[in-house]
Amino acid sequence: MKTRKIVVTGLVVLAMCILPACDIVEECGSCELITEDKDGNKTYGTPLLLCGDELKDKENEPPVDLPDGGVSYWNCY
């Protein structure tokens, strides 16, 4: 009975470690939005953890020209 509880607890802990890890199934990374004004000053957004298609979309998103002459783009790492 005691051994069974230890085995079940071990399997639950193992499942909790493996299931939320998206990088086992697909590639993951962090992306942050960077806004650069016309003078070259950069503002960094909060990094977001993205996986799979969401990560690829951010990596492939082209820079956006802002009305004030600056540019906004995603930096993924």
mmCIF file of N, CA and C in Angstrom:
data_model
loop_
_atom_site.group_PDB
_atom_site.id
_atom_site.type_symbol
_atom_site.label_atom_id
_atom_site.label_comp_id
_atom_site.label_asym_id
_atom_site.label_seq_id
_atom_site.Cartn_x
_atom_site.Cartn_y
_atom_site.Cartn_z
ATOM 1 N N MET A 1 0.825 -1.194 0.000
ATOM 2 C CA MET A 1 0.000 0.000 0.000
ATOM 3 C C MET A 1 0.865 1.252 0.000
ATOM 4 N N LYS A 2 1.922 1.251 0.834
ATOM 5 C CA LYS A 2 2.807 2.405 0.922
ATOM 6 C C LYS A 2 3.590 2.609 -0.379
ATOM 7 N N THR A 3 4.028 1.512 -0.979
ATOM 8 C CA THR A 3 4.778 1.582 -2.231
ATOM 9 C C THR A 3 3.892 2.112 -3.352
ATOM 10 N N ARG A 4 2.639 1.713 -3.361
ATOM 11 C CA ARG A 4 1.711 2.170 -4.391
ATOM 12 C C ARG A 4 1.530 3.683 -4.319
ATOM 13 N N LYS A 5 1.412 4.243 -3.125
ATOM 14 C CA LYS A 5 1.256 5.689 -2.967
ATOM 15 C C LYS A 5 2.494 6.425 -3.461
ATOM 16 N N ILE A 6 3.664 5.868 -3.192
ATOM 17 C CA ILE A 6 4.913 6.497 -3.648
ATOM 18 C C ILE A 6 4.987 6.490 -5.165
ATOM 19 N N VAL A 7 4.620 5.364 -5.784
ATOM 20 C CA VAL A 7 4.653 5.260 -7.245
ATOM 21 C C VAL A 7 3.647 6.226 -7.869
ATOM 22 N N VAL A 8 2.423 6.278 -7.329
ATOM 23 C CA VAL A 8 1.400 7.174 -7.867
ATOM 24 C C VAL A 8 1.836 8.632 -7.707
ATOM 25 N N THR A 9 2.395 8.991 -6.561
ATOM 26 C CA THR A 9 2.881 10.350 -6.342
ATOM 27 C C THR A 9 3.996 10.689 -7.320
ATOM 28 N N GLY A 10 4.910 9.764 -7.547
ATOM 29 C CA GLY A 10 5.990 9.980 -8.507
ATOM 30 C C GLY A 10 5.469 10.198 -9.913
ATOM 31 N N LEU A 11 4.474 9.416 -10.318
ATOM 32 C CA LEU A 11 3.895 9.574 -11.656
ATOM 33 C C LEU A 11 3.167 10.907 -11.798
ATOM 34 N N VAL A 12 2.473 11.327 -10.761
ATOM 35 C CA VAL A 12 1.778 12.621 -10.800
ATOM 36 C C VAL A 12 2.787 13.762 -10.922
ATOM 37 N N VAL A 13 3.856 13.707 -10.147
ATOM 38 C CA VAL A 13 4.890 14.745 -10.219
ATOM 39 C C VAL A 13 5.543 14.751 -11.600
ATOM 40 N N LEU A 14 5.831 13.599 -12.143
ATOM 41 C CA LEU A 14 6.420 13.501 -13.481
ATOM 42 C C LEU A 14 5.483 14.078 -14.540
ATOM 43 N N ALA A 15 4.200 13.766 -14.440
ATOM 44 C CA ALA A 15 3.229 14.296 -15.400
ATOM 45 C C ALA A 15 3.121 15.806 -15.287
ATOM 46 N N MET A 16 3.184 16.337 -14.075
ATOM 47 C CA MET A 16 3.100 17.786 -13.891
ATOM 48 C C MET A 16 4.315 18.485 -14.484
ATOM 49 N N CYS A 17 5.452 17.833 -14.496
ATOM 50 C CA CYS A 17 6.664 18.437 -15.063
ATOM 51 C C CYS A 17 6.687 18.356 -16.586
ATOM 52 N N ILE A 18 6.173 17.294 -17.133
ATOM 53 C CA ILE A 18 6.255 17.069 -18.578
ATOM 54 C C ILE A 18 5.134 17.780 -19.336
ATOM 55 N N LEU A 19 3.907 17.699 -18.898
ATOM 56 C CA LEU A 19 2.768 18.203 -19.665
ATOM 57 C C LEU A 19 2.790 19.701 -19.939
ATOM 58 N N PRO A 20 3.136 20.580 -18.971
ATOM 59 C CA PRO A 20 3.109 22.006 -19.300
ATOM 60 C C PRO A 20 4.290 22.479 -20.137
ATOM 61 N N ALA A 21 5.272 21.661 -20.327
ATOM 62 C CA ALA A 21 6.464 22.076 -21.065
ATOM 63 C C ALA A 21 6.186 21.993 -22.559
ATOM 64 N N CYS A 22 5.875 23.144 -23.180
ATOM 65 C CA CYS A 22 5.520 23.140 -24.594
ATOM 66 C C CYS A 22 6.726 22.876 -25.487
ATOM 67 N N ASP A 23 7.943 23.133 -25.006
ATOM 68 C CA ASP A 23 9.110 22.952 -25.856
ATOM 69 C C ASP A 23 9.433 21.482 -26.102
ATOM 70 N N ILE A 24 8.784 20.567 -25.400
ATOM 71 C CA ILE A 24 8.971 19.150 -25.696
ATOM 72 C C ILE A 24 8.262 18.827 -27.004
ATOM 73 N N VAL A 25 7.106 19.420 -27.221
ATOM 74 C CA VAL A 25 6.301 19.146 -28.402
ATOM 75 C C VAL A 25 6.639 20.104 -29.541
ATOM 76 N N GLU A 26 6.849 21.372 -29.224
ATOM 77 C CA GLU A 26 7.115 22.381 -30.242
ATOM 78 C C GLU A 26 8.112 23.415 -29.718
ATOM 79 N N GLU A 27 8.690 24.151 -30.632
ATOM 80 C CA GLU A 27 9.700 25.153 -30.269
ATOM 81 C C GLU A 27 9.064 26.331 -29.543
ATOM 82 N N CYS A 28 9.720 26.783 -28.477
ATOM 83 C CA CYS A 28 9.228 27.919 -27.705
ATOM 84 C C CYS A 28 10.303 28.997 -27.610
ATOM 85 N N GLY A 29 9.888 30.202 -27.308
ATOM 86 C CA GLY A 29 10.819 31.309 -27.128
ATOM 87 C C GLY A 29 10.101 32.506 -26.542
ATOM 88 N N SER A 30 10.862 33.511 -26.234
ATOM 89 C CA SER A 30 10.304 34.751 -25.695
ATOM 90 C C SER A 30 10.401 35.838 -26.753
ATOM 91 N N CYS A 31 9.362 36.648 -26.841
ATOM 92 C CA CYS A 31 9.336 37.777 -27.771
ATOM 93 C C CYS A 31 8.928 39.032 -27.015
ATOM 94 N N GLU A 32 9.573 40.139 -27.357
ATOM 95 C CA GLU A 32 9.186 41.416 -26.762
ATOM 96 C C GLU A 32 9.019 42.444 -27.870
ATOM 97 N N LEU A 33 8.066 43.336 -27.676
ATOM 98 C CA LEU A 33 7.802 44.395 -28.637
ATOM 99 C C LEU A 33 8.750 45.549 -28.351
ATOM 100 N N ILE A 34 9.490 45.972 -29.362
ATOM 101 C CA ILE A 34 10.430 47.084 -29.232
ATOM 102 C C ILE A 34 9.923 48.228 -30.094
ATOM 103 N N THR A 35 9.823 49.390 -29.497
ATOM 104 C CA THR A 35 9.420 50.596 -30.207
ATOM 105 C C THR A 35 10.606 51.552 -30.201
ATOM 106 N N GLU A 36 11.016 51.959 -31.394
ATOM 107 C CA GLU A 36 12.165 52.862 -31.544
ATOM 108 C C GLU A 36 11.666 54.163 -32.173
ATOM 109 N N ASP A 37 11.915 55.288 -31.486
ATOM 110 C CA ASP A 37 11.473 56.566 -32.049
ATOM 111 C C ASP A 37 12.482 57.077 -33.069
ATOM 112 N N LYS A 38 12.173 58.212 -33.687
ATOM 113 C CA LYS A 38 13.020 58.731 -34.771
ATOM 114 C C LYS A 38 14.410 59.133 -34.290
ATOM 115 N N ASP A 39 14.578 59.362 -32.973
ATOM 116 C CA ASP A 39 15.884 59.718 -32.421
ATOM 117 C C ASP A 39 16.711 58.499 -32.022
ATOM 118 N N GLY A 40 16.143 57.311 -32.163
ATOM 119 C CA GLY A 40 16.863 56.085 -31.841
ATOM 120 C C GLY A 40 16.638 55.586 -30.422
ATOM 121 N N ASN A 41 15.763 56.250 -29.654
ATOM 122 C CA ASN A 41 15.458 55.793 -28.294
ATOM 123 C C ASN A 41 14.542 54.575 -28.368
ATOM 124 N N LYS A 42 14.896 53.529 -27.619
ATOM 125 C CA LYS A 42 14.132 52.283 -27.658
ATOM 126 C C LYS A 42 13.326 52.105 -26.382
ATOM 127 N N THR A 43 12.106 51.602 -26.553
ATOM 128 C CA THR A 43 11.240 51.225 -25.442
ATOM 129 C C THR A 43 10.962 49.738 -25.591
ATOM 130 N N TYR A 44 11.197 48.985 -24.521
ATOM 131 C CA TYR A 44 11.032 47.533 -24.555
ATOM 132 C C TYR A 44 9.760 47.130 -23.825
ATOM 133 N N GLY A 45 8.984 46.245 -24.444
ATOM 134 C CA GLY A 45 7.779 45.719 -23.814
ATOM 135 C C GLY A 45 8.105 44.526 -22.939
ATOM 136 N N THR A 46 7.096 44.005 -22.290
ATOM 137 C CA THR A 46 7.253 42.827 -21.441
ATOM 138 C C THR A 46 7.415 41.592 -22.322
ATOM 139 N N PRO A 47 8.460 40.781 -22.090
ATOM 140 C CA PRO A 47 8.634 39.560 -22.891
ATOM 141 C C PRO A 47 7.475 38.587 -22.684
ATOM 142 N N LEU A 48 7.064 37.965 -23.775
ATOM 143 C CA LEU A 48 5.989 36.980 -23.756
ATOM 144 C C LEU A 48 6.553 35.626 -24.145
ATOM 145 N N LEU A 49 6.164 34.572 -23.436
ATOM 146 C CA LEU A 49 6.555 33.214 -23.795
ATOM 147 C C LEU A 49 5.577 32.711 -24.847
ATOM 148 N N LEU A 50 6.089 32.369 -26.022
ATOM 149 C CA LEU A 50 5.259 31.899 -27.127
ATOM 150 C C LEU A 50 5.794 30.575 -27.641
ATOM 151 N N CYS A 51 4.908 29.742 -28.159
ATOM 152 C CA CYS A 51 5.305 28.444 -28.699
ATOM 153 C C CYS A 51 4.656 28.214 -30.061
ATOM 154 N N GLY A 52 5.303 27.407 -30.859
ATOM 155 C CA GLY A 52 4.741 26.951 -32.124
ATOM 156 C C GLY A 52 4.459 28.056 -33.118
ATOM 157 N N ASP A 53 3.232 28.048 -33.642
ATOM 158 C CA ASP A 53 2.830 28.996 -34.682
ATOM 159 C C ASP A 53 2.846 30.440 -34.191
ATOM 160 N N GLU A 54 2.484 30.648 -32.924
ATOM 161 C CA GLU A 54 2.498 32.019 -32.387
ATOM 162 C C GLU A 54 3.917 32.589 -32.419
ATOM 163 N N LEU A 55 4.907 31.767 -32.067
ATOM 164 C CA LEU A 55 6.302 32.203 -32.098
ATOM 165 C C LEU A 55 6.737 32.502 -33.530
ATOM 166 N N LYS A 56 6.396 31.636 -34.460
ATOM 167 C CA LYS A 56 6.781 31.843 -35.859
ATOM 168 C C LYS A 56 6.130 33.111 -36.432
ATOM 169 N N ASP A 57 4.873 33.364 -36.049
ATOM 170 C CA ASP A 57 4.185 34.571 -36.517
ATOM 171 C C ASP A 57 4.897 35.834 -36.041
ATOM 172 N N LYS A 58 5.304 35.869 -34.788
ATOM 173 C CA LYS A 58 6.001 37.047 -34.247
ATOM 174 C C LYS A 58 7.373 37.210 -34.882
ATOM 175 N N GLU A 59 8.079 36.091 -35.107
ATOM 176 C CA GLU A 59 9.401 36.160 -35.730
ATOM 177 C C GLU A 59 9.325 36.686 -37.157
ATOM 178 N N ASN A 60 8.255 36.351 -37.859
ATOM 179 C CA ASN A 60 8.112 36.729 -39.266
ATOM 180 C C ASN A 60 7.339 38.025 -39.477
ATOM 181 N N GLU A 61 6.871 38.647 -38.405
ATOM 182 C CA GLU A 61 6.098 39.878 -38.536
ATOM 183 C C GLU A 61 7.023 41.030 -38.943
ATOM 184 N N PRO A 62 6.676 41.745 -40.003
ATOM 185 C CA PRO A 62 7.544 42.839 -40.469
ATOM 186 C C PRO A 62 7.468 44.046 -39.523
ATOM 187 N N PRO A 63 8.502 44.884 -39.514
ATOM 188 C CA PRO A 63 8.463 46.112 -38.706
ATOM 189 C C PRO A 63 7.332 47.027 -39.169
ATOM 190 N N VAL A 64 6.763 47.763 -38.203
ATOM 191 C CA VAL A 64 5.656 48.674 -38.504
ATOM 192 C C VAL A 64 6.157 50.107 -38.345
ATOM 193 N N ASP A 65 6.000 50.902 -39.406
ATOM 194 C CA ASP A 65 6.376 52.316 -39.334
ATOM 195 C C ASP A 65 5.308 53.085 -38.557
ATOM 196 N N LEU A 66 5.755 53.890 -37.611
ATOM 197 C CA LEU A 66 4.840 54.676 -36.783
ATOM 198 C C LEU A 66 4.666 56.076 -37.364
ATOM 199 N N PRO A 67 3.543 56.729 -37.078
ATOM 200 C CA PRO A 67 3.269 58.057 -37.633
ATOM 201 C C PRO A 67 4.301 59.117 -37.247
ATOM 202 N N ASP A 68 4.956 58.953 -36.091
ATOM 203 C CA ASP A 68 5.932 59.956 -35.645
ATOM 204 C C ASP A 68 7.329 59.726 -36.223
ATOM 205 N N GLY A 69 7.458 58.777 -37.143
ATOM 206 C CA GLY A 69 8.741 58.521 -37.782
ATOM 207 C C GLY A 69 9.512 57.386 -37.151
ATOM 208 N N GLY A 70 8.970 56.779 -36.121
ATOM 209 C CA GLY A 70 9.637 55.652 -35.469
ATOM 210 C C GLY A 70 9.234 54.334 -36.095
ATOM 211 N N VAL A 71 9.668 53.254 -35.474
ATOM 212 C CA VAL A 71 9.364 51.925 -35.971
ATOM 213 C C VAL A 71 9.105 51.017 -34.760
ATOM 214 N N SER A 72 8.239 50.034 -34.964
ATOM 215 C CA SER A 72 7.899 49.068 -33.920
ATOM 216 C C SER A 72 8.100 47.676 -34.508
ATOM 217 N N TYR A 73 8.760 46.789 -33.734
ATOM 218 C CA TYR A 73 9.027 45.435 -34.234
ATOM 219 C C TYR A 73 9.156 44.473 -33.057
ATOM 220 N N TRP A 74 9.050 43.175 -33.372
ATOM 221 C CA TRP A 74 9.177 42.125 -32.363
ATOM 222 C C TRP A 74 10.595 41.579 -32.380
ATOM 223 N N ASN A 75 11.152 41.381 -31.200
ATOM 224 C CA ASN A 75 12.465 40.754 -31.046
ATOM 225 C C ASN A 75 12.260 39.438 -30.299
ATOM 226 N N CYS A 76 12.540 38.334 -30.975
ATOM 227 C CA CYS A 76 12.342 37.003 -30.370
ATOM 228 C C CYS A 76 13.698 36.362 -30.108
ATOM 229 N N TYR A 77 13.794 35.685 -28.981
ATOM 230 C CA TYR A 77 15.042 35.014 -28.590
ATOM 231 C C TYR A 77 14.730 33.728 -27.851
#
